[in-house]
């Protein structure tokens, strides 16, 4: 009895310290090519037939059929349920369609795509010299100074989803202990940043990638301290949306007036495409640099914490970068590209229930897809393959 | 036999008691999830995304049904009761959308 107990304990111990040795080389992140003559939507996108920019209308129909054909029961909220699809090539609008009562002027909940726009707010703060990526969070935000371990969490760690905070990012799967549900709807809703900063640590900051809405809302709370309430209230509207000509937008806040950067930004599909276009142009908009040099490269590089994140089955699903996703794979951890049939340089902002903003520099494509998928019926790789195949030159 | 069963039952009861105490902070806030989720998501669906009342019920519906629902168009608020708890979400403005206001 005693022996088998020791054996079991040993086995558990071995499981805990799974292999961390490198699997291969560094992830390959090519730099963006400078775009010679970008089109700027002033105030709106120029609409052209797909063929005029080298895209086959007939083949694009297949992507449309994939996105808009109901495959499940509407009352049970099953199957593929697309609300909007917008596609741009060479900075021009080639495809636009809405369903389920949405239209071009209705904003849609972007869920976690909000995280990628919160990251844009950081690009702006870094460019203004107000924060540095390697600043410990507590320099700006007192709740992160609760002990020496929490003091090690930097802004870069938070952007890389590597704070080490013991969050539980379960929605429907495990509502009881989900810290994201507690943060949004119950114990944390009055002040999400301080609720999240109060979580214990599960790992040394920077060493493990764990996707967490808490990391984003701490970042949002840090910005409120950095700018001060008055300027912070106007920040996304004045510094991002206004320069891009975006006026129809809603960004919800928690009980303490902190933007819920993890979840609650509402935009139209064509306006969200403008965010994609800003990143496709390396952070430059209409000749003016909004994001610092190297920011988009940082956006496209997988989180360094992957190198020391213990291997698990879930790990292979995504390549988190700095609040965006990449299609590079992380060879060092045996992680392949999440969308193998899409170009390797594809990067994206993605959200709950099927919200998607794809940027594909090598094909000069931007795709925005909004939906209300309650199950995993919309296969991103299958859809991206169809869009890629519609490009004829 | 009877004694055995009662021992097992009391052990099970003790286990549940310990588990509940251990998880009390999660358990005590849990019932509020139903009404806060429904009121917040319905409020944003109706006032921010401007979808129909029927569509918004479909959007906010969960596995656990709610017991009371009130959409106050005049005050731009949504109040929902579920699992014995009541929550209200209020639409503030175009910029800032809805937020939970009760408690």
Coordinates of N, CA and C in Angstrom, one line a residue, chain A residues 21-252:
Chain A
X21 N 12.2 21.1 -22.8 CA 13.3 21.3 -23.7 C 12.8 21.8 -25.1
X22 N 13.7 22.6 -25.8 CA 13.2 23.2 -27.1 C 12.8 22.1 -28.1
X23 N 11.9 22.4 -28.9 CA 11.4 21.5 -30.0 C 12.1 21.8 -31.3
X24 N 12.4 23.1 -31.5 CA 13.0 23.4 -32.8 C 13.6 24.8 -32.8
X25 N 13.4 25.6 -33.8 CA 14.0 26.9 -33.9 C 13.1 28.0 -33.4
X26 N 13.5 29.2 -33.6 CA 12.7 30.4 -33.3 C 11.5 30.5 -34.2
X27 N 10.4 31.1 -33.7 CA 9.3 31.4 -34.7 C 9.8 32.5 -35.7
X28 N 9.3 32.3 -36.9 CA 9.8 33.2 -38.0 C 8.8 34.3 -38.1
X29 N 9.3 35.5 -37.8 CA 8.4 36.7 -38.0 C 9.1 37.7 -38.9
X30 N 8.6 37.7 -40.2 CA 9.2 38.5 -41.2 C 8.8 40.0 -40.9
X31 N 9.6 40.9 -41.4 CA 9.1 42.3 -41.2 C 8.1 42.7 -42.3
X32 N 7.3 43.7 -42.0 CA 6.3 44.1 -43.0 C 7.0 44.9 -44.1
X33 N 6.6 44.7 -45.4 CA 7.1 45.5 -46.5 C 6.5 46.8 -46.4
X34 N 7.3 47.9 -46.7 CA 6.7 49.2 -46.7 C 5.7 49.3 -47.9
X35 N 4.5 49.9 -47.7 CA 3.5 50.0 -48.7 C 3.7 51.3 -49.4
X36 N 3.8 51.2 -50.8 CA 4.2 52.4 -51.5 C 3.1 53.4 -51.6
X37 N 1.9 53.0 -52.0 CA 0.8 53.9 -52.2 C -0.5 53.5 -51.5
X38 N -0.5 53.6 -50.2 CA -1.7 53.1 -49.5 C -2.9 54.0 -49.8
X39 N -4.1 53.4 -49.8 CA -5.3 54.1 -49.9 C -5.8 54.5 -48.6
X40 N -6.3 55.7 -48.3 CA -6.8 56.0 -47.0 C -8.3 56.3 -47.0
X41 N -9.0 55.6 -46.2 CA -10.5 55.8 -46.2 C -10.9 57.1 -45.6
X42 N -11.1 58.1 -46.4 CA -11.4 59.5 -45.9 C -12.7 59.9 -46.5
X43 N -13.9 59.8 -45.8 CA -14.0 59.2 -44.5 C -14.3 57.7 -44.6
X44 N -14.6 57.2 -45.9 CA -15.0 55.8 -46.0 C -14.1 55.1 -47.0
X45 N -14.2 53.7 -47.0 CA -13.5 52.9 -47.9 C -14.0 53.1 -49.3
X46 N -13.0 53.1 -50.2 CA -13.4 53.1 -51.7 C -13.9 51.7 -52.0
X47 N -15.0 51.6 -52.7 CA -15.6 50.3 -53.1 C -15.2 50.0 -54.5
X48 N -14.6 48.8 -54.7 CA -14.3 48.4 -56.1 C -14.7 47.0 -56.4
X49 N -14.9 46.6 -57.7 CA -15.2 45.2 -57.9 C -13.9 44.3 -57.6
X50 N -14.2 43.1 -57.0 CA -13.0 42.2 -56.6 C -12.0 42.0 -57.7
X51 N -12.5 41.8 -59.0 CA -11.6 41.6 -60.1 C -10.5 42.7 -60.3
X52 N -10.9 43.9 -60.0 CA -10.0 45.1 -60.2 C -8.8 45.0 -59.3
X53 N -8.9 44.2 -58.2 CA -7.7 44.1 -57.3 C -7.3 42.6 -57.3
X54 N -7.6 41.9 -58.3 CA -7.1 40.5 -58.5 C -7.8 39.5 -57.6
X55 N -9.1 39.7 -57.4 CA -9.8 38.6 -56.6 C -11.0 38.1 -57.4
X56 N -11.2 36.8 -57.4 CA -12.3 36.2 -58.2 C -13.6 36.3 -57.4
X57 N -14.6 37.0 -58.1 CA -15.9 37.1 -57.5 C -16.5 35.7 -57.2
X58 N -16.3 34.8 -58.2 CA -16.9 33.5 -58.1 C -16.4 32.7 -56.9
X59 N -15.1 32.8 -56.8 CA -14.4 32.1 -55.7 C -14.8 32.7 -54.3
X60 N -14.9 34.0 -54.3 CA -15.3 34.7 -53.1 C -16.7 34.3 -52.6
X61 N -17.5 33.9 -53.6 CA -18.9 33.4 -53.3 C -18.8 32.1 -52.4
X62 N -17.8 31.3 -52.6 CA -17.6 30.1 -51.8 C -17.4 30.5 -50.3
X63 N -16.6 31.6 -50.1 CA -16.3 32.1 -48.7 C -17.6 32.6 -48.1
X64 N -18.4 33.3 -49.0 CA -19.7 33.8 -48.6 C -20.6 32.7 -48.2
X65 N -20.7 31.7 -49.0 CA -21.6 30.5 -48.7 C -21.2 29.9 -47.4
X66 N -19.8 29.8 -47.2 CA -19.4 29.2 -45.9 C -19.8 30.0 -44.7
X67 N -19.7 31.3 -44.9 CA -19.9 32.2 -43.7 C -21.4 32.3 -43.4
X68 N -22.2 32.4 -44.5 CA -23.6 32.8 -44.3 C -24.6 31.7 -44.4
X69 N -24.2 30.5 -44.7 CA -25.2 29.4 -44.7 C -25.4 28.9 -43.3
X70 N -26.6 28.9 -42.9 CA -27.0 28.4 -41.6 C -26.8 26.9 -41.5
X71 N -26.0 26.4 -40.5 CA -25.8 25.0 -40.5 C -26.5 24.4 -39.3
X72 N -27.0 25.2 -38.4 CA -27.6 24.6 -37.2 C -29.0 25.2 -36.9
X73 N -29.5 24.9 -35.7 CA -30.8 25.4 -35.3 C -30.7 26.8 -34.8
X74 N -31.5 27.7 -35.3 CA -31.4 29.1 -34.9 C -31.9 29.3 -33.5
X75 N -33.0 28.6 -33.1 CA -33.5 28.9 -31.7 C -32.6 28.3 -30.7
X76 N -31.9 27.2 -31.0 CA -30.9 26.6 -30.1 C -29.5 27.3 -30.2
X77 N -29.4 28.3 -31.1 CA -28.2 29.1 -31.3 C -27.1 28.2 -31.7
X78 N -27.4 27.2 -32.6 CA -26.4 26.3 -33.1 C -25.9 26.6 -34.5
X79 N -24.8 26.1 -34.8 CA -24.3 26.2 -36.2 C -23.5 27.5 -36.4
X80 N -23.2 27.8 -37.7 CA -22.5 29.0 -38.1 C -23.5 30.1 -38.2
X81 N -23.3 31.2 -37.4 CA -24.2 32.3 -37.4 C -23.5 33.6 -37.6
X82 N -23.3 34.0 -38.8 CA -22.5 35.2 -39.2 C -23.4 36.4 -39.2
X83 N -22.9 37.5 -38.6 CA -23.7 38.7 -38.6 C -23.1 39.7 -39.6
X84 N -21.8 39.7 -39.8 CA -21.2 40.6 -40.8 C -20.0 40.1 -41.4
X85 N -19.7 40.4 -42.6 CA -18.4 40.0 -43.3 C -18.0 41.1 -44.2
X86 N -16.8 41.6 -43.9 CA -16.2 42.7 -44.7 C -14.8 42.3 -45.2
X87 N -14.5 42.4 -46.5 CA -13.2 42.1 -46.9 C -12.6 43.2 -47.7
X88 N -11.3 43.5 -47.5 CA -10.6 44.6 -48.2 C -9.4 44.1 -48.8
X89 N -9.1 44.6 -50.1 CA -7.8 44.2 -50.7 C -7.2 45.5 -51.2
X90 N -5.9 45.7 -51.0 CA -5.2 46.9 -51.4 C -5.8 48.1 -50.9
X91 N -6.4 48.0 -49.7 CA -7.0 49.2 -49.1 C -8.3 49.6 -49.7
X92 N -9.0 48.7 -50.5 CA -10.3 49.0 -51.1 C -11.3 47.9 -50.7
X93 N -12.5 48.3 -50.5 CA -13.6 47.4 -50.1 C -14.0 46.6 -51.3
X94 N -13.9 45.2 -51.1 CA -14.3 44.4 -52.2 C -15.5 43.5 -51.9
X95 N -15.9 43.4 -50.6 CA -17.0 42.6 -50.2 C -17.6 43.0 -48.9
X96 N -18.9 43.1 -48.8 CA -19.6 43.5 -47.6 C -21.0 42.9 -47.5
X97 N -21.3 42.2 -46.4 CA -22.6 41.6 -46.3 C -23.0 41.5 -44.8
X98 N -24.3 41.7 -44.5 CA -24.7 41.6 -43.1 C -25.9 40.7 -43.0
X99 N -26.2 40.2 -41.8 CA -27.3 39.3 -41.6 C -27.8 39.5 -40.2
X100 N -28.9 38.8 -39.9 CA -29.5 38.8 -38.5 C -29.7 40.2 -38.0
X101 N -30.3 41.1 -38.8 CA -30.6 42.5 -38.4 C -29.4 43.4 -38.2
X102 N -28.2 43.0 -38.6 CA -27.1 43.9 -38.6 C -27.0 44.6 -39.9
X103 N -26.4 45.8 -39.9 CA -26.2 46.6 -41.1 C -24.9 47.3 -41.0
X104 N -24.6 48.1 -42.0 CA -23.3 48.8 -42.0 C -23.1 49.8 -40.9
X105 N -24.3 50.4 -40.5 CA -24.2 51.4 -39.4 C -24.5 50.9 -38.0
X106 N -24.6 49.6 -37.8 CA -24.9 49.1 -36.5 C -23.6 48.5 -35.9
X107 N -23.3 48.9 -34.6 CA -22.1 48.4 -34.0 C -22.4 47.0 -33.5
X108 N -21.3 46.2 -33.4 CA -21.4 44.8 -32.9 C -20.4 44.6 -31.8
X109 N -20.8 43.8 -30.8 CA -19.9 43.5 -29.7 C -18.7 42.7 -30.3
X110 N -17.5 43.2 -29.9 CA -16.3 42.5 -30.5 C -15.7 41.5 -29.5
X111 N -16.2 41.5 -28.3 CA -15.7 40.6 -27.2 C -14.2 40.8 -27.1
X112 N -13.4 39.8 -27.2 CA -11.9 39.9 -27.0 C -11.1 40.6 -28.1
X113 N -11.8 41.0 -29.2 CA -11.0 41.8 -30.1 C -10.7 43.1 -29.4
X114 N -11.6 43.5 -28.4 CA -11.3 44.7 -27.6 C -9.9 44.7 -27.1
X115 N -9.4 43.5 -26.7 CA -8.0 43.4 -26.1 C -7.0 44.0 -27.1
X116 N -7.2 43.7 -28.4 CA -6.2 44.1 -29.4 C -6.3 45.6 -29.6
X117 N -7.4 46.2 -29.3 CA -7.5 47.7 -29.4 C -7.0 48.4 -28.1
X118 N -7.2 47.7 -27.0 CA -6.5 48.1 -25.7 C -5.0 48.2 -25.9
X119 N -4.5 47.2 -26.7 CA -3.1 47.1 -27.0 C -2.7 48.4 -27.9
X120 N -3.6 48.8 -28.7 CA -3.3 50.0 -29.5 C -3.2 51.2 -28.6
X121 N -4.0 51.3 -27.5 CA -3.9 52.3 -26.6 C -2.5 52.4 -25.9
X122 N -2.0 51.2 -25.7 CA -0.6 51.1 -25.2 C 0.4 51.6 -26.1
X123 N 0.2 51.2 -27.4 CA 1.2 51.7 -28.5 C 1.2 53.2 -28.4
X124 N 0.1 53.8 -28.2 CA 0.0 55.3 -28.2 C 0.7 55.9 -26.9
X125 N 0.4 55.2 -25.8 CA 1.1 55.6 -24.5 C 2.6 55.4 -24.6
X126 N 3.0 54.4 -25.2 CA 4.5 54.1 -25.3 C 5.1 55.2 -26.2
X127 N 4.4 55.5 -27.3 CA 5.0 56.5 -28.3 C 5.0 57.9 -27.6
X128 N 4.1 58.2 -26.7 CA 4.1 59.4 -26.0 C 5.1 59.5 -24.9
X129 N 5.7 58.3 -24.6 CA 6.8 58.3 -23.6 C 6.2 58.2 -22.2
X130 N 4.9 57.9 -22.1 CA 4.3 57.8 -20.7 C 4.5 56.5 -20.0
X131 N 4.7 55.5 -20.7 CA 5.0 54.2 -20.1 C 6.1 53.5 -21.0
X132 N 6.8 52.6 -20.3 CA 7.8 51.7 -21.1 C 7.3 50.3 -20.9
X133 N 7.6 49.5 -21.9 CA 7.1 48.1 -21.9 C 7.7 47.3 -20.6
X134 N 8.9 47.6 -20.2 CA 9.4 46.9 -19.1 C 9.3 47.6 -17.8
X135 N 8.4 48.6 -17.7 CA 8.0 49.2 -16.4 C 7.3 48.1 -15.6
X136 N 7.7 47.9 -14.3 CA 6.8 47.1 -13.5 C 5.4 47.8 -13.4
X137 N 4.4 47.1 -13.4 CA 3.0 47.6 -13.3 C 2.8 48.5 -12.1
X138 N 3.5 48.1 -11.0 CA 3.2 48.9 -9.7 C 3.8 50.3 -9.7
X139 N 4.7 50.6 -10.6 CA 5.2 51.9 -10.8 C 4.0 52.9 -11.0
X140 N 3.0 52.4 -11.8 CA 1.9 53.2 -12.1 C 0.6 52.9 -11.4
X141 N 0.6 51.7 -10.8 CA -0.7 51.2 -10.3 C -0.5 50.5 -9.0
X142 N -0.9 51.1 -7.9 CA -0.7 50.7 -6.6 C -1.1 49.3 -6.2
X143 N -2.3 48.8 -6.7 CA -2.7 47.4 -6.3 C -1.7 46.3 -6.7
X144 N -0.8 46.6 -7.6 CA 0.1 45.6 -8.0 C 1.4 45.6 -7.1
X145 N 1.3 46.4 -6.0 CA 2.5 46.4 -5.1 C 2.2 45.6 -3.8
X146 N 1.2 44.7 -3.9 CA 0.8 44.0 -2.7 C 1.9 43.1 -2.1
X147 N 2.8 42.6 -2.9 CA 4.0 41.9 -2.4 C 5.1 41.8 -3.4
X148 N 6.2 41.3 -3.0 CA 7.4 41.3 -3.9 C 7.1 40.6 -5.3
X149 N 6.4 39.5 -5.2 CA 6.1 38.7 -6.4 C 5.2 39.5 -7.4
X150 N 4.2 40.2 -6.9 CA 3.4 41.0 -7.8 C 4.1 42.2 -8.3
X151 N 5.1 42.6 -7.6 CA 5.9 43.8 -8.1 C 6.7 43.5 -9.3
X152 N 6.9 42.2 -9.5 CA 7.7 41.8 -10.7 C 6.9 41.8 -12.0
X153 N 5.6 42.0 -11.9 CA 4.8 41.9 -13.2 C 5.0 43.2 -13.9
X154 N 5.5 43.1 -15.2 CA 5.7 44.3 -16.0 C 4.6 44.5 -17.0
X155 N 4.6 45.6 -17.7 CA 3.6 45.9 -18.7 C 3.8 44.9 -19.9
X156 N 5.0 44.6 -20.2 CA 5.3 43.6 -21.2 C 4.7 42.2 -20.9
X157 N 4.9 41.8 -19.6 CA 4.3 40.5 -19.2 C 2.8 40.5 -19.4
X158 N 2.1 41.6 -19.0 CA 0.7 41.7 -19.1 C 0.2 41.7 -20.6
X159 N 1.0 42.4 -21.4 CA 0.6 42.4 -22.9 C 0.8 41.0 -23.5
X160 N 1.8 40.3 -23.0 CA 2.1 38.9 -23.5 C 1.3 37.9 -22.8
X161 N 0.3 38.2 -22.0 CA -0.5 37.2 -21.3 C 0.3 36.3 -20.5
X162 N 1.3 36.9 -19.8 CA 2.3 36.1 -19.1 C 2.5 36.7 -17.6
X163 N 1.4 37.3 -17.1 CA 1.6 37.9 -15.7 C 1.9 36.9 -14.7
X164 N 1.4 35.6 -14.9 CA 1.6 34.6 -13.9 C 0.4 34.6 -12.9
X165 N -0.5 35.5 -13.0 CA -1.6 35.6 -12.1 C -2.5 34.4 -12.3
X166 N -3.0 33.8 -11.1 CA -3.8 32.6 -11.2 C -5.3 32.9 -11.6
X167 N -5.5 33.3 -12.8 CA -6.8 33.6 -13.3 C -7.4 32.3 -13.8
X168 N -8.7 32.2 -13.9 CA -9.4 31.0 -14.6 C -10.3 31.6 -15.7
X169 N -9.8 31.4 -16.9 CA -10.5 32.0 -18.1 C -11.6 31.1 -18.6
X170 N -12.5 30.5 -17.8 CA -13.5 29.6 -18.3 C -14.8 30.4 -18.3
X171 N -15.6 30.3 -19.4 CA -16.9 30.9 -19.5 C -17.9 29.9 -19.2
X172 N -18.6 29.4 -20.2 CA -19.7 28.4 -19.9 C -19.2 27.1 -19.3
X173 N -17.9 26.8 -19.6 CA -17.4 25.5 -19.2 C -17.3 25.3 -17.7
X174 N -16.9 26.4 -17.0 CA -16.8 26.2 -15.5 C -17.1 27.5 -14.8
X175 N -18.4 27.9 -14.8 CA -18.8 29.2 -14.4 C -18.5 29.5 -12.9
X176 N -18.5 28.4 -12.1 CA -18.4 28.6 -10.6 C -17.0 29.3 -10.2
X177 N -15.9 28.7 -10.8 CA -14.6 29.3 -10.4 C -14.0 30.2 -11.4
X178 N -14.8 30.5 -12.5 CA -14.2 31.3 -13.5 C -13.9 32.8 -13.0
X179 N -12.7 33.2 -13.1 CA -12.4 34.5 -12.6 C -12.9 35.6 -13.6
X180 N -13.0 35.2 -14.9 CA -13.5 36.2 -15.9 C -15.0 36.5 -15.7
X181 N -15.8 35.5 -15.3 CA -17.2 35.7 -15.0 C -17.3 36.5 -13.7
X182 N -16.5 36.1 -12.7 CA -16.6 36.9 -11.4 C -16.2 38.3 -11.7
X183 N -15.2 38.5 -12.5 CA -14.7 39.9 -12.8 C -15.8 40.7 -13.5
X184 N -16.4 40.1 -14.5 CA -17.4 40.9 -15.3 C -18.7 41.1 -14.7
X185 N -19.2 40.0 -13.9 CA -20.6 40.1 -13.5 C -20.8 40.1 -12.0
X186 N -19.8 39.6 -11.2 CA -20.1 39.6 -9.7 C -19.0 40.3 -8.9
X187 N -18.1 39.5 -8.3 CA -17.2 40.1 -7.3 C -16.3 41.2 -7.8
X188 N -16.0 41.1 -9.1 CA -15.0 42.1 -9.6 C -15.5 43.2 -10.4
X189 N -16.9 43.2 -10.6 CA -17.4 44.2 -11.6 C -17.3 45.7 -11.2
X190 N -17.2 45.9 -9.9 CA -17.1 47.4 -9.5 C -15.7 47.9 -9.9
X191 N -14.7 47.1 -9.8 CA -13.3 47.6 -10.1 C -12.5 46.3 -10.5
X192 N -12.6 46.1 -11.8 CA -12.0 44.9 -12.4 C -10.5 44.8 -12.2
X193 N -9.8 46.0 -12.4 CA -8.4 46.0 -12.3 C -7.9 45.6 -10.9
X194 N -8.5 46.1 -9.8 CA -8.1 45.8 -8.5 C -8.5 44.4 -8.1
X195 N -9.6 43.9 -8.6 CA -10.0 42.5 -8.4 C -9.0 41.6 -9.0
X196 N -8.5 41.9 -10.2 CA -7.5 41.0 -10.9 C -6.2 41.1 -10.2
X197 N -5.8 42.3 -9.8 CA -4.4 42.4 -9.2 C -4.4 41.7 -7.8
X198 N -5.6 41.4 -7.3 CA -5.6 40.7 -6.0 C -5.5 39.2 -6.1
X199 N -5.5 38.7 -7.4 CA -5.3 37.2 -7.5 C -3.9 36.8 -7.1
X200 N -3.8 35.6 -6.6 CA -2.4 35.1 -6.3 C -1.7 34.7 -7.5
X201 N -0.4 34.5 -7.4 CA 0.4 34.1 -8.6 C 0.5 32.6 -8.7
X202 N 0.4 32.1 -10.0 CA 0.6 30.7 -10.2 C 2.0 30.4 -10.8
X203 N 2.6 31.4 -11.3 CA 3.9 31.2 -11.9 C 4.7 32.5 -11.8
X204 N 6.0 32.4 -11.9 CA 6.9 33.6 -12.0 C 6.5 34.5 -13.2
X205 N 6.2 35.8 -13.0 CA 5.8 36.6 -14.1 C 6.8 36.5 -15.3
X206 N 6.2 36.4 -16.5 CA 7.0 36.3 -17.7 C 7.3 34.9 -18.1
X207 N 7.1 33.9 -17.3 CA 7.5 32.5 -17.6 C 6.4 31.6 -18.2
X208 N 5.2 32.0 -18.0 CA 4.1 31.1 -18.6 C 3.0 31.9 -19.3
X209 N 2.7 31.4 -20.4 CA 1.6 32.1 -21.2 C 0.2 31.5 -20.7
X210 N -0.6 32.4 -20.2 CA -2.0 31.9 -19.9 C -2.9 33.1 -20.3
X211 N -3.8 32.8 -21.3 CA -4.7 33.8 -21.8 C -5.6 34.3 -20.7
X212 N -5.6 35.6 -20.4 CA -6.4 36.0 -19.2 C -7.0 37.4 -19.4
X213 N -8.3 37.5 -19.3 CA -9.0 38.8 -19.4 C -8.5 39.7 -18.3
X214 N -8.1 39.1 -17.2 CA -7.6 39.9 -16.0 C -6.4 40.7 -16.4
X215 N -5.5 40.1 -17.2 CA -4.2 40.8 -17.6 C -4.6 42.1 -18.4
X216 N -5.6 42.0 -19.2 CA -6.0 43.2 -20.0 C -6.6 44.3 -19.1
X217 N -7.5 43.9 -18.2 CA -8.1 44.9 -17.4 C -7.2 45.5 -16.3
X218 N -6.1 44.8 -16.0 CA -5.1 45.5 -15.2 C -4.4 46.5 -16.0
X219 N -4.1 46.2 -17.3 CA -3.5 47.1 -18.2 C -4.4 48.4 -18.4
X220 N -5.7 48.1 -18.5 CA -6.6 49.3 -18.7 C -6.6 50.2 -17.4
X221 N -6.6 49.5 -16.2 CA -6.5 50.3 -15.0 C -5.2 51.1 -14.8
X222 N -4.1 50.5 -15.3 CA -2.8 51.2 -15.3 C -2.9 52.5 -16.1
X223 N -3.5 52.3 -17.3 CA -3.6 53.5 -18.2 C -4.4 54.7 -17.5
X224 N -5.4 54.3 -16.7 CA -6.2 55.3 -16.1 C -5.3 56.1 -15.1
X225 N -4.4 55.4 -14.4 CA -3.5 56.1 -13.5 C -2.5 57.0 -14.3
X226 N -2.0 56.4 -15.4 CA -1.0 57.1 -16.2 C -1.6 58.4 -16.7
X227 N -2.8 58.4 -17.3 CA -3.3 59.6 -17.9 C -4.1 60.5 -17.0
X228 N -4.7 59.9 -15.9 CA -5.6 60.7 -15.1 C -7.0 60.5 -15.7
X229 N -8.0 60.5 -14.8 CA -9.4 60.2 -15.2 C -9.9 61.0 -16.4
X230 N -9.7 62.3 -16.4 CA -10.2 63.1 -17.4 C -9.7 62.8 -18.8
X231 N -8.4 62.6 -18.9 CA -7.8 62.4 -20.2 C -8.1 60.9 -20.6
X232 N -8.1 60.0 -19.6 CA -8.3 58.6 -19.9 C -9.7 58.4 -20.5
X233 N -10.7 59.1 -20.0 CA -12.1 59.0 -20.5 C -12.2 59.3 -22.0
X234 N -11.3 60.2 -22.5 CA -11.3 60.6 -23.9 C -10.3 59.8 -24.7
X235 N -9.4 59.1 -24.0 CA -8.3 58.5 -24.7 C -8.6 57.7 -26.0
X236 N -9.4 56.6 -25.9 CA -9.6 55.9 -27.2 C -10.3 56.7 -28.2
X237 N -11.2 57.6 -27.8 CA -12.0 58.4 -28.8 C -11.1 59.4 -29.5
X238 N -10.2 60.1 -28.7 CA -9.4 61.2 -29.2 C -8.2 60.7 -29.9
X239 N -7.6 59.6 -29.4 CA -6.2 59.2 -29.9 C -6.3 58.1 -30.9
X240 N -7.4 57.3 -30.9 CA -7.5 56.2 -31.9 C -8.6 56.5 -32.9
X241 N -9.8 56.6 -32.4 CA -11.0 56.6 -33.2 C -11.1 57.9 -34.1
X242 N -10.8 59.0 -33.5 CA -10.9 60.2 -34.2 C -9.9 60.3 -35.4
X243 N -8.6 60.0 -35.2 CA -7.7 60.1 -36.3 C -8.1 59.1 -37.4
X244 N -8.8 58.0 -37.1 CA -9.1 57.0 -38.1 C -10.5 57.3 -38.7
X245 N -11.2 58.3 -38.2 CA -12.5 58.7 -38.8 C -13.6 57.8 -38.2
X246 N -13.4 57.3 -37.0 CA -14.4 56.3 -36.5 C -15.2 57.1 -35.4
X247 N -16.5 57.3 -35.7 CA -17.4 58.1 -34.8 C -18.5 57.2 -34.2
X248 N -18.8 56.1 -34.8 CA -19.9 55.2 -34.3 C -19.3 54.1 -33.5
X249 N -19.0 54.3 -32.2 CA -18.3 53.4 -31.4 C -18.7 53.5 -30.0
X250 N -18.7 52.4 -29.3 CA -19.1 52.3 -27.8 C -18.0 51.5 -27.1
X251 N -17.5 52.0 -26.0 CA -16.5 51.3 -25.2 C -17.0 51.4 -23.7
X252 N -17.5 50.2 -23.3 CA -18.1 50.2 -21.9 C -17.1 50.1 -20.8

